[in-house]
Amino acid sequence: MPVQDEGPPAPERLQDRPDGAAGQCFFQKHVSAGIDAKHLKQVADDGDKSIAVDNMAGLVSLAQAGVLEIHVRGSSIDRLEDSDRLVFDLDPGPGVEWKDVIAAARAVRQRLADLKLESFVKTTGGKGLHVVLPIKPAPWDDAKEFCRRIAEQMAADSPDRFTATIKKVARKDRIFIDYLRNSREATAIAPYSRRARPGATVSAPRTWEGLGSQKISNAFTVENLPKRLARLRHDPWESIGSLKHALPAVGAQPARARQRRIK
């Protein structure tokens, strides 16, 4: 998982199922009974200590404790009060097809490209996609407001395709552009984390070029992903650790006249 090697790790939230995928589920951010903390980083966080992992031994200790999912914040452990990675979580409502989710991800990518921002994409292991933007550390409020503006602009321009509201009633035949993951306490599923779902699906980084060939949303599992990784010549997110875009001003508007469309 080369994408993990990119600087200080992010604080994590864990989904534990000590009795297996069909057993009771609970989330935790802090070390508790049953988790060997010897290989984990513990980061001071609002009077407590959050968990972070930066090596294979740490991942193994989580697996041995029954952790099935790893969710990460959009910040690093050395700057918890600033975001350095934004996530646009594309959540399809009833009636939305997979091809429409791919089109939505590309639309977010184009909006960001109009602002000269390079983004990355990954599956979630569920029905949606995450469009991820690495940025220079910025206050959480600024990060969330930027994402909100993008989401609401897209919903205003294409109300039949997108919504920026969390209300379930607004999601039929639309894709919810969830910008709410961009706050200090929010998390998103980590790249290459498995999901506690039937089939043991995995959240997998993709190249934009290869995304169109994916036929279903939850194509990658703990069984078939190692074979795919062995065939890859390059890490799909090879450059994400070296890119740090300055966050545009909140009032910045993507140009409506697209002089150059990305493919």
Tab-separated table of C-alpha atoms in Angstrom, residues 41-263:
chain	number	residue	atom	x	y	z
A	41	LYS	CA	0.941	5.976	17.873
A	42	GLN	CA	-1.188	7.743	20.458
A	43	VAL	CA	-1.738	11.416	19.744
A	44	ALA	CA	-2.869	13.956	22.338
A	45	ASP	CA	-6.307	15.100	21.248
A	46	ASP	CA	-8.692	17.209	23.358
A	47	GLY	CA	-7.618	15.685	26.651
A	48	ASP	CA	-7.525	12.149	25.309
A	49	LYS	CA	-5.307	10.197	22.905
A	50	SER	CA	-6.302	9.298	19.364
A	51	ILE	CA	-4.916	6.347	17.447
A	52	ALA	CA	-2.580	6.637	14.466
A	53	VAL	CA	-0.717	3.944	12.512
A	54	ASP	CA	2.375	4.331	10.352
A	55	ASN	CA	3.684	0.770	9.893
A	56	MET	CA	2.619	-2.776	9.130
A	57	ALA	CA	2.992	-3.905	12.735
A	58	GLY	CA	0.375	-1.359	13.742
A	59	LEU	CA	-2.056	-2.583	11.095
A	60	VAL	CA	-1.521	-6.182	12.209
A	61	SER	CA	-2.254	-5.265	15.831
A	62	LEU	CA	-5.544	-3.680	14.751
A	63	ALA	CA	-6.508	-6.738	12.716
A	64	GLN	CA	-5.738	-9.002	15.655
A	65	ALA	CA	-8.091	-6.905	17.784
A	66	GLY	CA	-10.972	-7.443	15.354
A	67	VAL	CA	-10.784	-4.089	13.575
A	68	LEU	CA	-12.425	-4.373	10.152
A	69	GLU	CA	-12.558	-0.748	9.012
A	70	ILE	CA	-10.089	2.123	9.367
A	71	HIS	CA	-11.414	5.647	8.908
A	72	VAL	CA	-9.049	8.640	8.797
A	73	ARG	CA	-9.407	12.365	9.328
A	74	GLY	CA	-8.328	14.881	6.727
A	75	SER	CA	-5.402	16.063	8.858
A	76	SER	CA	-2.019	14.805	10.004
A	77	ILE	CA	-1.065	14.140	13.608
A	78	ASP	CA	1.274	17.117	13.746
A	79	ARG	CA	-1.479	19.610	12.740
A	80	LEU	CA	-4.827	18.409	14.037
A	81	GLU	CA	-6.405	21.864	13.827
A	82	ASP	CA	-5.823	22.146	10.071
A	83	SER	CA	-7.070	20.089	7.161
A	84	ASP	CA	-4.653	18.933	4.483
A	85	ARG	CA	-6.901	16.558	2.561
A	86	LEU	CA	-10.438	17.258	1.361
A	87	VAL	CA	-13.006	14.588	0.497
A	88	PHE	CA	-16.046	14.949	-1.730
A	89	ASP	CA	-18.119	11.880	-0.884
A	90	LEU	CA	-20.464	11.048	-3.760
A	91	ASP	CA	-23.410	9.151	-2.297
A	92	PRO	CA	-25.946	7.929	-4.887
A	93	GLY	CA	-29.615	7.898	-3.979
A	94	PRO	CA	-32.239	5.400	-5.147
A	95	GLY	CA	-32.467	5.229	-8.931
A	96	VAL	CA	-28.892	6.371	-9.619
A	97	GLU	CA	-26.761	4.087	-11.788
A	98	TRP	CA	-23.042	3.440	-11.356
A	99	LYS	CA	-22.199	5.203	-14.627
A	100	ASP	CA	-23.838	8.325	-13.209
A	101	VAL	CA	-21.636	8.158	-10.116
A	102	ILE	CA	-18.560	7.996	-12.352
A	103	ALA	CA	-19.853	10.988	-14.316
A	104	ALA	CA	-20.385	12.888	-11.056
A	105	ALA	CA	-16.815	12.197	-9.931
A	106	ARG	CA	-15.531	13.498	-13.232
A	107	ALA	CA	-17.709	16.589	-12.848
A	108	VAL	CA	-16.169	17.303	-9.431
A	109	ARG	CA	-12.740	16.765	-10.936
A	110	GLN	CA	-13.518	19.281	-13.678
A	111	ARG	CA	-14.737	21.885	-11.165
A	112	LEU	CA	-11.491	21.550	-9.261
A	113	ALA	CA	-9.396	21.558	-12.434
A	114	ASP	CA	-11.039	24.855	-13.400
A	115	LEU	CA	-9.451	26.190	-10.214
A	116	LYS	CA	-6.117	24.576	-11.178
A	117	LEU	CA	-6.488	21.879	-8.527
A	118	GLU	CA	-5.519	18.269	-9.208
A	119	SER	CA	-7.708	15.656	-7.539
A	120	PHE	CA	-7.682	11.882	-7.038
A	121	VAL	CA	-10.412	9.252	-6.905
A	122	LYS	CA	-11.089	6.032	-5.032
A	123	THR	CA	-13.912	3.593	-4.544
A	124	THR	CA	-15.501	3.439	-1.109
A	125	GLY	CA	-16.218	-0.278	-0.987
A	126	GLY	CA	-19.885	0.691	-1.140
A	127	LYS	CA	-22.035	2.415	-3.761
A	128	GLY	CA	-20.160	5.692	-4.118
A	129	LEU	CA	-16.850	7.315	-4.902
A	130	HIS	CA	-14.530	9.694	-3.059
A	131	VAL	CA	-12.863	12.558	-4.907
A	132	VAL	CA	-9.860	13.557	-2.814
A	133	LEU	CA	-7.953	16.856	-2.937
A	134	PRO	CA	-4.585	17.326	-1.182
A	135	ILE	CA	-4.114	20.889	0.068
A	136	LYS	CA	-1.715	22.980	2.079
A	137	PRO	CA	-2.854	22.935	5.723
A	138	ALA	CA	-5.883	25.195	6.115
A	139	PRO	CA	-8.289	25.855	9.015
A	140	TRP	CA	-11.108	23.351	9.164
A	141	ASP	CA	-13.792	26.005	8.756
A	142	ASP	CA	-12.187	27.233	5.533
A	143	ALA	CA	-11.826	23.693	4.216
A	144	LYS	CA	-15.450	22.821	4.876
A	145	GLU	CA	-16.730	26.094	3.431
A	146	PHE	CA	-14.767	25.569	0.221
A	147	CYS	CA	-16.244	22.082	-0.193
A	148	ARG	CA	-19.723	23.359	0.600
A	149	ARG	CA	-19.449	26.006	-2.111
A	150	ILE	CA	-18.388	23.450	-4.716
A	151	ALA	CA	-21.212	21.085	-3.733
A	152	GLU	CA	-23.864	23.789	-3.757
A	153	GLN	CA	-22.668	25.223	-7.086
A	154	MET	CA	-22.954	21.794	-8.678
A	155	ALA	CA	-26.404	21.226	-7.175
A	156	ALA	CA	-27.555	24.646	-8.414
A	157	ASP	CA	-26.219	24.044	-11.933
A	158	SER	CA	-27.632	20.492	-12.211
A	159	PRO	CA	-30.475	20.101	-9.692
A	160	ASP	CA	-31.763	17.026	-11.522
A	161	ARG	CA	-28.433	15.237	-10.929
A	162	PHE	CA	-27.028	16.527	-7.644
A	163	THR	CA	-28.042	17.619	-4.179
A	164	ALA	CA	-25.991	19.219	-1.421
A	165	THR	CA	-28.538	18.520	1.309
A	166	ILE	CA	-28.325	15.580	3.671
A	167	LYS	CA	-32.105	15.020	3.713
A	168	LYS	CA	-32.989	11.561	2.388
A	169	VAL	CA	-36.081	12.882	0.622
A	170	ALA	CA	-33.878	15.024	-1.655
A	171	ARG	CA	-31.729	12.128	-2.846
A	172	LYS	CA	-34.056	10.112	-5.077
A	173	ASP	CA	-32.510	9.913	-8.559
A	174	ARG	CA	-29.756	12.283	-7.384
A	175	ILE	CA	-26.252	12.089	-5.994
A	176	PHE	CA	-25.594	13.681	-2.638
A	177	ILE	CA	-22.288	15.570	-2.779
A	178	ASP	CA	-21.356	15.121	0.855
A	179	TYR	CA	-19.002	17.891	1.938
A	180	LEU	CA	-19.659	17.304	5.656
A	181	ARG	CA	-16.709	14.933	6.025
A	182	ASN	CA	-14.464	17.988	5.941
A	183	SER	CA	-14.603	18.919	9.602
A	184	ARG	CA	-12.243	18.237	12.487
A	185	GLU	CA	-14.101	15.273	13.985
A	186	ALA	CA	-15.341	13.756	10.727
A	187	THR	CA	-13.589	10.833	9.036
A	188	ALA	CA	-13.624	8.958	5.738
A	189	ILE	CA	-12.790	5.360	4.950
A	190	ALA	CA	-9.028	4.982	4.469
A	191	PRO	CA	-7.477	3.918	1.159
A	192	TYR	CA	-7.157	0.127	1.051
A	193	SER	CA	-9.286	-0.381	4.148
A	194	ARG	CA	-11.681	-3.291	3.937
A	195	ARG	CA	-15.336	-2.732	4.697
A	196	ALA	CA	-17.516	-4.597	7.175
A	197	ARG	CA	-19.852	-5.607	4.372
A	198	PRO	CA	-20.802	-8.784	2.535
A	199	GLY	CA	-17.976	-9.872	0.242
A	200	ALA	CA	-15.304	-8.046	2.281
A	201	THR	CA	-15.147	-5.133	-0.159
A	202	VAL	CA	-12.231	-2.686	-0.143
A	203	SER	CA	-11.862	1.064	-0.687
A	204	ALA	CA	-9.445	1.176	-3.627
A	205	PRO	CA	-7.580	4.124	-5.188
A	206	ARG	CA	-8.098	4.341	-8.952
A	207	THR	CA	-6.620	6.311	-11.801
A	208	TRP	CA	-9.035	8.632	-13.542
A	209	GLU	CA	-8.234	6.888	-16.814
A	210	GLY	CA	-9.081	3.444	-15.444
A	211	LEU	CA	-12.265	4.419	-13.640
A	212	GLY	CA	-14.472	4.063	-16.715
A	213	SER	CA	-13.614	0.391	-17.127
A	214	GLN	CA	-14.994	-0.482	-13.682
A	215	LYS	CA	-18.394	-2.093	-14.176
A	216	ILE	CA	-19.731	-2.094	-10.595
A	217	SER	CA	-19.159	0.107	-7.568
A	218	ASN	CA	-17.890	-2.553	-5.172
A	219	ALA	CA	-15.609	-4.402	-7.585
A	220	PHE	CA	-12.651	-4.797	-5.219
A	221	THR	CA	-12.468	-7.236	-2.326
A	222	VAL	CA	-9.811	-8.633	-0.003
A	223	GLU	CA	-9.717	-11.638	-2.331
A	224	ASN	CA	-9.171	-9.973	-5.709
A	225	LEU	CA	-7.402	-6.729	-4.782
A	226	PRO	CA	-3.943	-8.311	-4.204
A	227	LYS	CA	-4.032	-9.676	-7.754
A	228	ARG	CA	-4.896	-6.249	-9.115
A	229	LEU	CA	-2.127	-4.559	-7.155
A	230	ALA	CA	0.394	-7.121	-8.444
A	231	ARG	CA	-0.507	-6.132	-12.024
A	232	LEU	CA	-0.184	-2.388	-11.488
A	233	ARG	CA	2.891	-0.688	-12.892
A	234	HIS	CA	2.336	2.495	-10.884
A	235	ASP	CA	0.538	3.473	-7.700
A	236	PRO	CA	-2.709	5.198	-8.810
A	237	TRP	CA	-2.070	7.856	-6.153
A	238	GLU	CA	1.670	8.066	-6.710
A	239	SER	CA	1.837	11.868	-6.589
A	240	ILE	CA	-0.761	12.608	-3.902
A	241	GLY	CA	1.826	12.990	-1.145
A	242	SER	CA	3.838	15.568	-3.086
A	243	LEU	CA	0.909	17.804	-4.066
A	244	LYS	CA	-0.200	20.515	-1.666
A	245	HIS	CA	-2.552	22.965	-3.331
A	246	ALA	CA	-3.230	26.330	-1.765
A	247	LEU	CA	-6.933	26.441	-0.972
A	248	PRO	CA	-8.629	29.049	-3.186
A	249	ALA	CA	-10.558	31.853	-1.551
A	250	VAL	CA	-14.088	30.860	-0.590
A	251	GLY	CA	-15.523	33.298	-3.109
A	252	ALA	CA	-13.560	31.839	-6.024
A	253	GLN	CA	-15.911	30.609	-8.748
A	254	PRO	CA	-15.014	27.917	-11.282
A	255	ALA	CA	-15.091	29.386	-14.783
A	256	ARG	CA	-18.330	28.574	-16.582
A	257	ALA	CA	-16.688	28.672	-19.988
A	258	ARG	CA	-14.561	25.524	-20.065
A	259	GLN	CA	-11.633	26.316	-22.332
A	260	ARG	CA	-10.045	22.912	-21.751
A	261	ARG	CA	-11.949	19.857	-20.599
A	262	ILE	CA	-9.979	17.105	-18.925
A	263	LYS	CA	-10.647	13.505	-19.887
